Short mmCIF file of C-alpha atoms and ligand atoms in Angstrom, two decimals:
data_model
loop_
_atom_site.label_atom_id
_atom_site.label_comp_id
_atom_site.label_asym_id
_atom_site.label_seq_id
_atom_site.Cartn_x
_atom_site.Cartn_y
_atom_site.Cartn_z
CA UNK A 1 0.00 0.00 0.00
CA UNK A 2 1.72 3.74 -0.65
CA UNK A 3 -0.03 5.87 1.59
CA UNK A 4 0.08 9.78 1.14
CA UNK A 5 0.39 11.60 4.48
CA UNK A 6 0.15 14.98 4.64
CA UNK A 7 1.32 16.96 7.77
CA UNK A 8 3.45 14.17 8.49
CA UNK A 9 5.93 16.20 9.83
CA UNK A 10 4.02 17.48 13.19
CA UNK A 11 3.49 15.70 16.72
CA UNK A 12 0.67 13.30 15.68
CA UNK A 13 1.64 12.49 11.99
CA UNK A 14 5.78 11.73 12.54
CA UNK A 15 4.76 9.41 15.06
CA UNK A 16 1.92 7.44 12.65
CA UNK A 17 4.45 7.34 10.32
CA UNK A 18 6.86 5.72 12.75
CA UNK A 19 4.22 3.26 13.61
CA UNK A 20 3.06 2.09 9.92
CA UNK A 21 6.24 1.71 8.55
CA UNK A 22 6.94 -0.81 11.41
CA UNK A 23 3.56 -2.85 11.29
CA UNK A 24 3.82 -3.10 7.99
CA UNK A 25 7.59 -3.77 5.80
CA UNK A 26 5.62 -3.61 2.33
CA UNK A 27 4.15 -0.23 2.89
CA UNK A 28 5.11 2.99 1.10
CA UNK A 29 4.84 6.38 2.96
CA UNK A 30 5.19 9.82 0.96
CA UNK A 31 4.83 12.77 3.60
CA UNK A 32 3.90 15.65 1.95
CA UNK A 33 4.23 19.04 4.69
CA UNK A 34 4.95 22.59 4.61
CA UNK A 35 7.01 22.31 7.56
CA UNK A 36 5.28 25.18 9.28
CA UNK A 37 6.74 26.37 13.08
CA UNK A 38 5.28 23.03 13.98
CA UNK A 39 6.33 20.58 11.35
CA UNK A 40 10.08 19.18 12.12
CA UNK A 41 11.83 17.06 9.76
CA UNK A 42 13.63 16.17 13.04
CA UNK A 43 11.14 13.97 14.49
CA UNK A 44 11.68 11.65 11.98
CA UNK A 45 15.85 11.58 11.67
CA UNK A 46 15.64 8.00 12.23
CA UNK A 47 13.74 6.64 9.35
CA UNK A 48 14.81 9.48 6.83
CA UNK A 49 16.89 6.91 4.90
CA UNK A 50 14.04 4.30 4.85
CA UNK A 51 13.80 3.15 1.05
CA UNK A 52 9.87 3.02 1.83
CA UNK A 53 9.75 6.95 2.93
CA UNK A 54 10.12 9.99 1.09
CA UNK A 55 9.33 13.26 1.84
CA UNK A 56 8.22 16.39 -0.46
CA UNK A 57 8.05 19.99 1.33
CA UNK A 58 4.73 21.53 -0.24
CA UNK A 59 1.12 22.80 0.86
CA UNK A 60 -1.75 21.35 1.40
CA UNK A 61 -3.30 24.65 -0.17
CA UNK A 62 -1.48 24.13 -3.31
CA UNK A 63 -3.85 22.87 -6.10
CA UNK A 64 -0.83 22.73 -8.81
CA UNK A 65 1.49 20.53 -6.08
CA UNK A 66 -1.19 18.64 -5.14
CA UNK A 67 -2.21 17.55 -8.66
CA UNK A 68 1.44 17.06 -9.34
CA UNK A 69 2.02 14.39 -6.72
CA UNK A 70 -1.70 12.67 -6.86
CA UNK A 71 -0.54 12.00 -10.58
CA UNK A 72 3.00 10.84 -10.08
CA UNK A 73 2.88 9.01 -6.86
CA UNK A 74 0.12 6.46 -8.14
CA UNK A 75 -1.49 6.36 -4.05
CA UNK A 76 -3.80 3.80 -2.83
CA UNK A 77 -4.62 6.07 -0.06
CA UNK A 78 -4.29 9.55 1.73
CA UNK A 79 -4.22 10.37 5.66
CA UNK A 80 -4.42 13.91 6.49
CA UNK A 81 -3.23 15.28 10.02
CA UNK A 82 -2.03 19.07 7.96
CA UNK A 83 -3.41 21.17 9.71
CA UNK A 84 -2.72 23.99 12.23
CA UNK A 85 -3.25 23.23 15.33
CA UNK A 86 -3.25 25.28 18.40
CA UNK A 87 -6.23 26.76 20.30
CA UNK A 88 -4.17 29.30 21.29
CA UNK A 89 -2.24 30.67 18.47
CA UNK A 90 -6.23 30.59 16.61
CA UNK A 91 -6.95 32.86 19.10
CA UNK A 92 -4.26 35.52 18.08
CA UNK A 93 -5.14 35.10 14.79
CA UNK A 94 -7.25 32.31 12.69
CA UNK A 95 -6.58 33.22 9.17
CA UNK A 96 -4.34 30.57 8.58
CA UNK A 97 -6.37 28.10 10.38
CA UNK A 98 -9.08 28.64 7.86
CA UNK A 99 -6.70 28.62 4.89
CA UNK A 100 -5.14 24.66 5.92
CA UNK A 101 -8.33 23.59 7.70
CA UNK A 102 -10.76 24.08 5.63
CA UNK A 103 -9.48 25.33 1.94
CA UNK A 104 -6.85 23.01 2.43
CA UNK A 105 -9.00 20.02 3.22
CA UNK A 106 -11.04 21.29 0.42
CA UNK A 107 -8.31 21.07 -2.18
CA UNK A 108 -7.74 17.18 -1.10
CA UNK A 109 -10.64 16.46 -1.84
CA UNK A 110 -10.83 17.88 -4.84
CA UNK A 111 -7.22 15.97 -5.58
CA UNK A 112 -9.24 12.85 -4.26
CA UNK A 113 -12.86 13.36 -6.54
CA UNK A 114 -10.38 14.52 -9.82
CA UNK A 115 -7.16 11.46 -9.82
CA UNK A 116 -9.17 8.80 -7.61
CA UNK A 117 -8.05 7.56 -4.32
CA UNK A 118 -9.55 3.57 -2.63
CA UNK A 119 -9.15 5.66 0.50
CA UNK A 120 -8.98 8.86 2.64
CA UNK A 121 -9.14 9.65 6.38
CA UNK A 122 -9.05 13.35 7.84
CA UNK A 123 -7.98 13.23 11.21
CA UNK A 124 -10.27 15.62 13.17
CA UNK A 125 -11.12 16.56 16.33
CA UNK A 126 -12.74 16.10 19.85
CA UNK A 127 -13.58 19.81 19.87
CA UNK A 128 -16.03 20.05 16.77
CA UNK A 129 -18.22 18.60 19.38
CA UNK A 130 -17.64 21.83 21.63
CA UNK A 131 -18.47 21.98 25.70
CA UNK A 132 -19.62 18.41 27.11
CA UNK A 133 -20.28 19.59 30.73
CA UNK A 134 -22.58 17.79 31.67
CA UNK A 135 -23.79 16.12 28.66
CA UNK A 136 -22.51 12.94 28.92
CA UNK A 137 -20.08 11.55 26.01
CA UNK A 138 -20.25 12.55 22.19
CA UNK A 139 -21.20 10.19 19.89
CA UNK A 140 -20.01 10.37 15.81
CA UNK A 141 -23.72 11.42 15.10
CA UNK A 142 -23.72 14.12 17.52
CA UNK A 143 -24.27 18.01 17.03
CA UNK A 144 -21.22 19.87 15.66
CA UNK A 145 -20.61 23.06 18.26
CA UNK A 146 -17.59 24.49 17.91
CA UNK A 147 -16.36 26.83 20.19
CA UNK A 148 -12.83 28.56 18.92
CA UNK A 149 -11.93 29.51 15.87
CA UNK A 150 -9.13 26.19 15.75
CA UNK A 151 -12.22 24.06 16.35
CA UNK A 152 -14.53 25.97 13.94
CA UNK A 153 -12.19 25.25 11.22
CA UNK A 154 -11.33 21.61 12.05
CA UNK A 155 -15.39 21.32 12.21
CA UNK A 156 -15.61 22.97 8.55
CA UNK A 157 -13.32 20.79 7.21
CA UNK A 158 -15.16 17.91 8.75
CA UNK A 159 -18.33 19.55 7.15
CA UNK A 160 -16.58 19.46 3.52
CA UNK A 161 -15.84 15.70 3.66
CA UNK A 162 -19.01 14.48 4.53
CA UNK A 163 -20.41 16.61 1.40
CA UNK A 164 -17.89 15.19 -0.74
CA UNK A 165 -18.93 11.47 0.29
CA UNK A 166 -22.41 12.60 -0.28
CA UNK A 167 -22.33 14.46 -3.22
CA UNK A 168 -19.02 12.89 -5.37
CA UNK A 169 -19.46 9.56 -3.21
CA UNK A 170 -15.57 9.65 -2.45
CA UNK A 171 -14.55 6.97 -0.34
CA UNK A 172 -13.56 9.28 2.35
CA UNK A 173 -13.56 8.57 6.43
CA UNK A 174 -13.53 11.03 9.56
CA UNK A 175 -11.24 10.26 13.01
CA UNK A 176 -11.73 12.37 15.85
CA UNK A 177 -9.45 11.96 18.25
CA UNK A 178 -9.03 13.47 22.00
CA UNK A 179 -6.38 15.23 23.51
CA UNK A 180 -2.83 13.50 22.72
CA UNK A 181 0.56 13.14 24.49
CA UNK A 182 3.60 11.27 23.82
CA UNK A 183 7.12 12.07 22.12
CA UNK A 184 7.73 14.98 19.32
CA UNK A 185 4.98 17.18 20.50
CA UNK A 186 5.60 21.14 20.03
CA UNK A 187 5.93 22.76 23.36
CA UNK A 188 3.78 24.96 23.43
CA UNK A 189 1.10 22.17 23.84
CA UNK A 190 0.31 21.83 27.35
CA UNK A 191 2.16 18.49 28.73
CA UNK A 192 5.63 19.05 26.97
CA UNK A 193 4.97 22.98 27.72
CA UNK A 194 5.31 22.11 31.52
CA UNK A 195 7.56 19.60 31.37
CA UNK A 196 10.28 21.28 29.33
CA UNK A 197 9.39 24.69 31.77
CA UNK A 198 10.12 22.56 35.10
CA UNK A 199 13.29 20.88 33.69
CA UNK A 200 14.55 24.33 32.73
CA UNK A 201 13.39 25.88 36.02
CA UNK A 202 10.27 27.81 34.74
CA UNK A 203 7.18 28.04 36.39
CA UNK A 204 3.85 26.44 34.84
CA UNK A 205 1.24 28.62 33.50
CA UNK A 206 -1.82 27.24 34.28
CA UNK A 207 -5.12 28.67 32.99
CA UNK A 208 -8.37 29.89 35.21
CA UNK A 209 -8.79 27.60 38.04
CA UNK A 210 -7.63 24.15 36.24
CA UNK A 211 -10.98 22.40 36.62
CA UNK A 212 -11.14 21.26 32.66
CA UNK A 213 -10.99 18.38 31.70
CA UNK A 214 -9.53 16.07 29.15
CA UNK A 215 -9.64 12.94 27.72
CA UNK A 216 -5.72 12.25 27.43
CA UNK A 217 -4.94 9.39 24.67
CA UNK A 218 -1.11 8.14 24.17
CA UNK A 219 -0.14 9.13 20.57
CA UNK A 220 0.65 5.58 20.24
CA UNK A 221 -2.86 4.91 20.87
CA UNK A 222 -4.08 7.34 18.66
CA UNK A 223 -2.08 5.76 15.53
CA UNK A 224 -3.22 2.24 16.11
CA UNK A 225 -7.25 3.68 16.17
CA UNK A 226 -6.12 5.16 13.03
CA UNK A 227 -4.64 2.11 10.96
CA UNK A 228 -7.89 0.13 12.23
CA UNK A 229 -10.01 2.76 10.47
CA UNK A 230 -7.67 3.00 7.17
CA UNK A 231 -8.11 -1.26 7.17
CA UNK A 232 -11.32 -1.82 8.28
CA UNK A 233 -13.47 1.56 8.42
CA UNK A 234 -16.07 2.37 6.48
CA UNK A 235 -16.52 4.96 3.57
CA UNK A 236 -18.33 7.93 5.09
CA UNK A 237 -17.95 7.37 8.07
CA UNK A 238 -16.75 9.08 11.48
CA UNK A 239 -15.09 7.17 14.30
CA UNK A 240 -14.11 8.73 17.55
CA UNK A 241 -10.81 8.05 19.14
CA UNK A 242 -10.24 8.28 22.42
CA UNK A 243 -8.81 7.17 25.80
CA UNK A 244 -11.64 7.25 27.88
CA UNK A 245 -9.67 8.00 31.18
CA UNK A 246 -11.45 6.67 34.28
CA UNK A 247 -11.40 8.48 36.39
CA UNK A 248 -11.47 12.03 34.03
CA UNK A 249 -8.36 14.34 34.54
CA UNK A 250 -8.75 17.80 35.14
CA UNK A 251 -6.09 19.95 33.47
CA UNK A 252 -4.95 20.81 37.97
CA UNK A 253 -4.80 16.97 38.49
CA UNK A 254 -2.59 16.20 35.34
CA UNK A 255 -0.63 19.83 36.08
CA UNK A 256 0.19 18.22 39.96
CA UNK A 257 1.34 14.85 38.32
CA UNK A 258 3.72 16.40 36.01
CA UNK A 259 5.05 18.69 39.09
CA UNK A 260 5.65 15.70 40.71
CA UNK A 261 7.15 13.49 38.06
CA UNK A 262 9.55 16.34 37.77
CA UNK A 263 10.28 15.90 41.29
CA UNK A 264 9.34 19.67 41.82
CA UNK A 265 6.47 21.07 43.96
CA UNK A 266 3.18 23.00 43.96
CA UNK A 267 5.13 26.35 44.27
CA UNK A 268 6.47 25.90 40.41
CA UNK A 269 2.33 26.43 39.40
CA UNK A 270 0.85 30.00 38.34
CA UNK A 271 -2.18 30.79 37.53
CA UNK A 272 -2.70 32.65 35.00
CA UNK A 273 -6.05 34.25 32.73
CA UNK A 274 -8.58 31.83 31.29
CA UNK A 275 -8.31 31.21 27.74
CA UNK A 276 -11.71 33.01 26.19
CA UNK A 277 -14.16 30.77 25.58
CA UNK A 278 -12.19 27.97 26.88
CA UNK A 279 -14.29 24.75 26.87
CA UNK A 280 -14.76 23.26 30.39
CA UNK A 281 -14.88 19.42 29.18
CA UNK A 282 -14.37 17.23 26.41
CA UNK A 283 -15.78 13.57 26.07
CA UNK A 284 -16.41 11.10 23.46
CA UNK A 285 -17.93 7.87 22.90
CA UNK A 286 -15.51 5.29 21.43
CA UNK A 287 -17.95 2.19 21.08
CA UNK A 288 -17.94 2.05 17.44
CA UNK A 289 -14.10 2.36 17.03
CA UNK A 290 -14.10 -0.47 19.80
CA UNK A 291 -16.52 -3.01 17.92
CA UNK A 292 -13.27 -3.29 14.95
CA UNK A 293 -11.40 -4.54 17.91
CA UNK A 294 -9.57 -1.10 18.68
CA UNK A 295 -8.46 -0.57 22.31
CA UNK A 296 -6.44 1.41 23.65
CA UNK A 297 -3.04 0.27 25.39
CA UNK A 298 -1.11 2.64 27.31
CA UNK A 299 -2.74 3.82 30.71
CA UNK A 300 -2.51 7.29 31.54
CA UNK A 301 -0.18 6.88 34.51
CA UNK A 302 2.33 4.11 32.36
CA UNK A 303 1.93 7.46 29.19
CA UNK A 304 2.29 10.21 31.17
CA UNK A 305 5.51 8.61 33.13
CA UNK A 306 7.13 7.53 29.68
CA UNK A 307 6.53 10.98 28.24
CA UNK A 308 8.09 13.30 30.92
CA UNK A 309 11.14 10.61 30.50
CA UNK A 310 11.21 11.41 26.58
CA UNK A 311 11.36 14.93 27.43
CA UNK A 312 14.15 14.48 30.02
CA UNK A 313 15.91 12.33 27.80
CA UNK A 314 15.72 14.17 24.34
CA UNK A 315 16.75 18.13 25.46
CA UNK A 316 18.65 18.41 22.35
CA UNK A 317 15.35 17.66 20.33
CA UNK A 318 12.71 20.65 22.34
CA UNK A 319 16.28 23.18 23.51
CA UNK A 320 16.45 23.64 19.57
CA UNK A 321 12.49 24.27 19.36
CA UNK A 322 12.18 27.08 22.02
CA UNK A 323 14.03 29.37 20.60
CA UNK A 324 13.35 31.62 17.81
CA UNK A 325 9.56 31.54 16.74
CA UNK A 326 8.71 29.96 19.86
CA UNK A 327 9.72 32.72 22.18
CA UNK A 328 7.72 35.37 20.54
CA UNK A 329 4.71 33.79 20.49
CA UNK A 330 5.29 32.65 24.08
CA UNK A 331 6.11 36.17 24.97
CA UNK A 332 2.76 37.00 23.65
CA UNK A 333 0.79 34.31 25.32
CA UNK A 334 2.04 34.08 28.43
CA UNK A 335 4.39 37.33 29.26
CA UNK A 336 1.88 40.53 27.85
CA UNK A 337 -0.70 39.95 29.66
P1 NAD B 401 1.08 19.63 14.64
O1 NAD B 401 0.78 21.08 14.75
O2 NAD B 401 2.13 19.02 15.51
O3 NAD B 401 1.48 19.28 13.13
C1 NAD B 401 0.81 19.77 12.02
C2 NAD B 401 1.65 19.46 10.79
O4 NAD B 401 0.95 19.94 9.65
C3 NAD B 401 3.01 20.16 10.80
O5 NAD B 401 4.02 19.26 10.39
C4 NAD B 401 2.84 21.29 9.80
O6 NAD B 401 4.05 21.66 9.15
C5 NAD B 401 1.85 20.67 8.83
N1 NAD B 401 1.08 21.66 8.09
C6 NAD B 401 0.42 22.73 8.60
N2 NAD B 401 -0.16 23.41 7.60
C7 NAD B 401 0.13 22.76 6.45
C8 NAD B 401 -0.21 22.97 5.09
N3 NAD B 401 -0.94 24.01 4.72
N4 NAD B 401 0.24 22.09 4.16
C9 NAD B 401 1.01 21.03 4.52
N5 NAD B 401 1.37 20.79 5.79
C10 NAD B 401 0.92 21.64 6.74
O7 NAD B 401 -0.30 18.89 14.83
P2 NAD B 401 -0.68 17.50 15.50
O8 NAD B 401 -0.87 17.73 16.94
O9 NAD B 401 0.25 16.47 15.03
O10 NAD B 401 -2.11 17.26 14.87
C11 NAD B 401 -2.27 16.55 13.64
C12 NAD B 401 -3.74 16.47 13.29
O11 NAD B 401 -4.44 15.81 14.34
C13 NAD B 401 -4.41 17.83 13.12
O12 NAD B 401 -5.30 17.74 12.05
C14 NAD B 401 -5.15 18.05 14.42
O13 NAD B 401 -6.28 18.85 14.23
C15 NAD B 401 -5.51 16.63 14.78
N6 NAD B 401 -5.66 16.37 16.23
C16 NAD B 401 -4.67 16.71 17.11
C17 NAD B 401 -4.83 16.40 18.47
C18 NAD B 401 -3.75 16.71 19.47
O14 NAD B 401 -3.99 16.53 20.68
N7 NAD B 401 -2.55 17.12 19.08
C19 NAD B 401 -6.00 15.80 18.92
C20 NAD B 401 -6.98 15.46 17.99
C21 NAD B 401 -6.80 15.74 16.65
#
């Protein structure tokens, strides 16, 4: 199978990569990414001389690129995980969240409906759903409320594939996965955010009171729900994937565990503004993923131990990362205010 990623280059998509081209020696990857602030070419040093990988630097929003490599690469399928990403950053300014998230997504498909594809899956979001206080879990069929303009452009995107399937009848699929940790993840995200701050002595900047909460799923995890869906999902459809922590984590709780897995203590936590609009909880359910025989593996105690040892152990990898680009936009999250 040759398998087009695009975005491969980020948190979620290097570490997909990592995983197919291990499950499976007769598989071809192509990552296609723009290497944005968040895309890294470093995160995947170690299988850059695979025969079965190749990589081409382009954009998702490029119709003549796209076209180029749809017709020369001869796929059998396409993953997407391009996208931008952060809450935060769409905050400061969502133009180029709606430019990848939605036009981009938009120009795939056309790239699917025009050269042909057996398969597609667009890795979404928990947060199309918007707030689930007190509502239980979300199911795939559930109401689409977004509530920042990150998730309002993942949702749109979302929107466009299901017309696609209806309309063109492309054999496209939906994941939406919940909040992921693991190795290679930008720091500005949350968990390597704090860890990488407490190893160099920072405080944590923790937002409102801490009381959301999360459904954190091992990136591992969140790869292996996504290779069941690419072998065994079905054309337009959406599958949630998610961890289902038991009991759910409140962004204080997992805050305190990475404090103490640093072996620092509650006096290295600030508080800081609420994010606007910041969405108090986010649940899914995972039942359907679950009856193809997906489960997930890693715990949140046995991931969240492993992943503040990656951090420890691979300075060289974030040191490099917060610098630069990284420090202005931090000054301007966390040091205007
Ligand atoms: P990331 O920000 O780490 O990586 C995004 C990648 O996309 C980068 O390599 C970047 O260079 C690339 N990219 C951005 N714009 C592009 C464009 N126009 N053309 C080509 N490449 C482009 O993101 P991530 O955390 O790995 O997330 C991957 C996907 O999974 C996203 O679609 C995201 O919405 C989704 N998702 C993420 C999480 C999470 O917790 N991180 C949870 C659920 C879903």
């Amino acid at each position: 199978m040759k398998i087009l990623v695009t975005g491969g280059a980020g948190f979620i998509g290097s570490n997909f990569i990592r995983h197919m081209l291990k499950k499976y020696p007769d598989y071809q990857i192509v990552n296609f990414d723009k290497l944005t602030y968040a895309g890294n070419l470093e995160n995947l040093k170690d299988i850059e001389n695979d025969p079965r990988y190749k990589f081409i630097k382009g954009d998702i929003c490029d119709e003549k690129l796209i076209n180029q490599v749809f017709s020369e690469e001869k796929l059998d399928t396409l993953v997407n995980f391009a996208a931008e990403t952060h809450v935060d950053r769409s905050i400061l300014e969502a133009g180029a969240f709606v430019k990848t998230d939605i036009f981009g997504t938009y120009n795939l498909l056309e790239a699917i409906k025009k050269h042909g594809i057996e398969k597609a899956i667009f890795i979404s979001t928990d947060e199309v759903y918007g707030d689930y206080e007190g509502k239980g879990f979300a199911k795939e069929t559930d109401k689409i409320e977004a509530s920042s303009p990150y998730s309002a452009s993942k949702a749109g995107g979302d929107l466009m594939v299901m017309a696609y399937h209806r309309t063109y009848d492309l054999p496209v699929m939906i994941t939406r996965g919940t909040n992921n940790y693991g190795p290679y993840q930008y720091p500005e995200k949350i968990i390597p955010l704090f860890v990488t701050n407490l190893i160099e002595g920072q405080k944590v900047p923790i937002y409102g009171k801490g009381d959301q909460i999360r459904d954190w799923i091992y990136v591992e995890d969140h790869c292996g729900g996504i290779d069941v869906v690419l072998h065994q999902g079905s054309s337009g459809e959406v599958y949630n994937v998610g961890a289902n922590n038991d009991p759910e984590i409140t962004n204080m709780e997992l805050t305190k565990t990475i404090v103490r897995l640093c072996g620092k203590d509650e006096s290295m936590i600030e508080y800081v503004k609420d994010r606007p609009g910041h969405d108090r909880r986010y649940a899914v359910d995972t039942q359907k993923l679950r009856n193809l025989g997906w489960d997930p593996q890693v715990n949140f105690e046995e991931g969240i131990k492993k992943t503040v040892e990656w951090y420890q152990q691979n300075e060289i990898w974030w040191k490099k990362i917060k610098s630069g680009e990284y420090m202005e936009y931090y000054k301007k999250q966390y040091l205007n205010r």
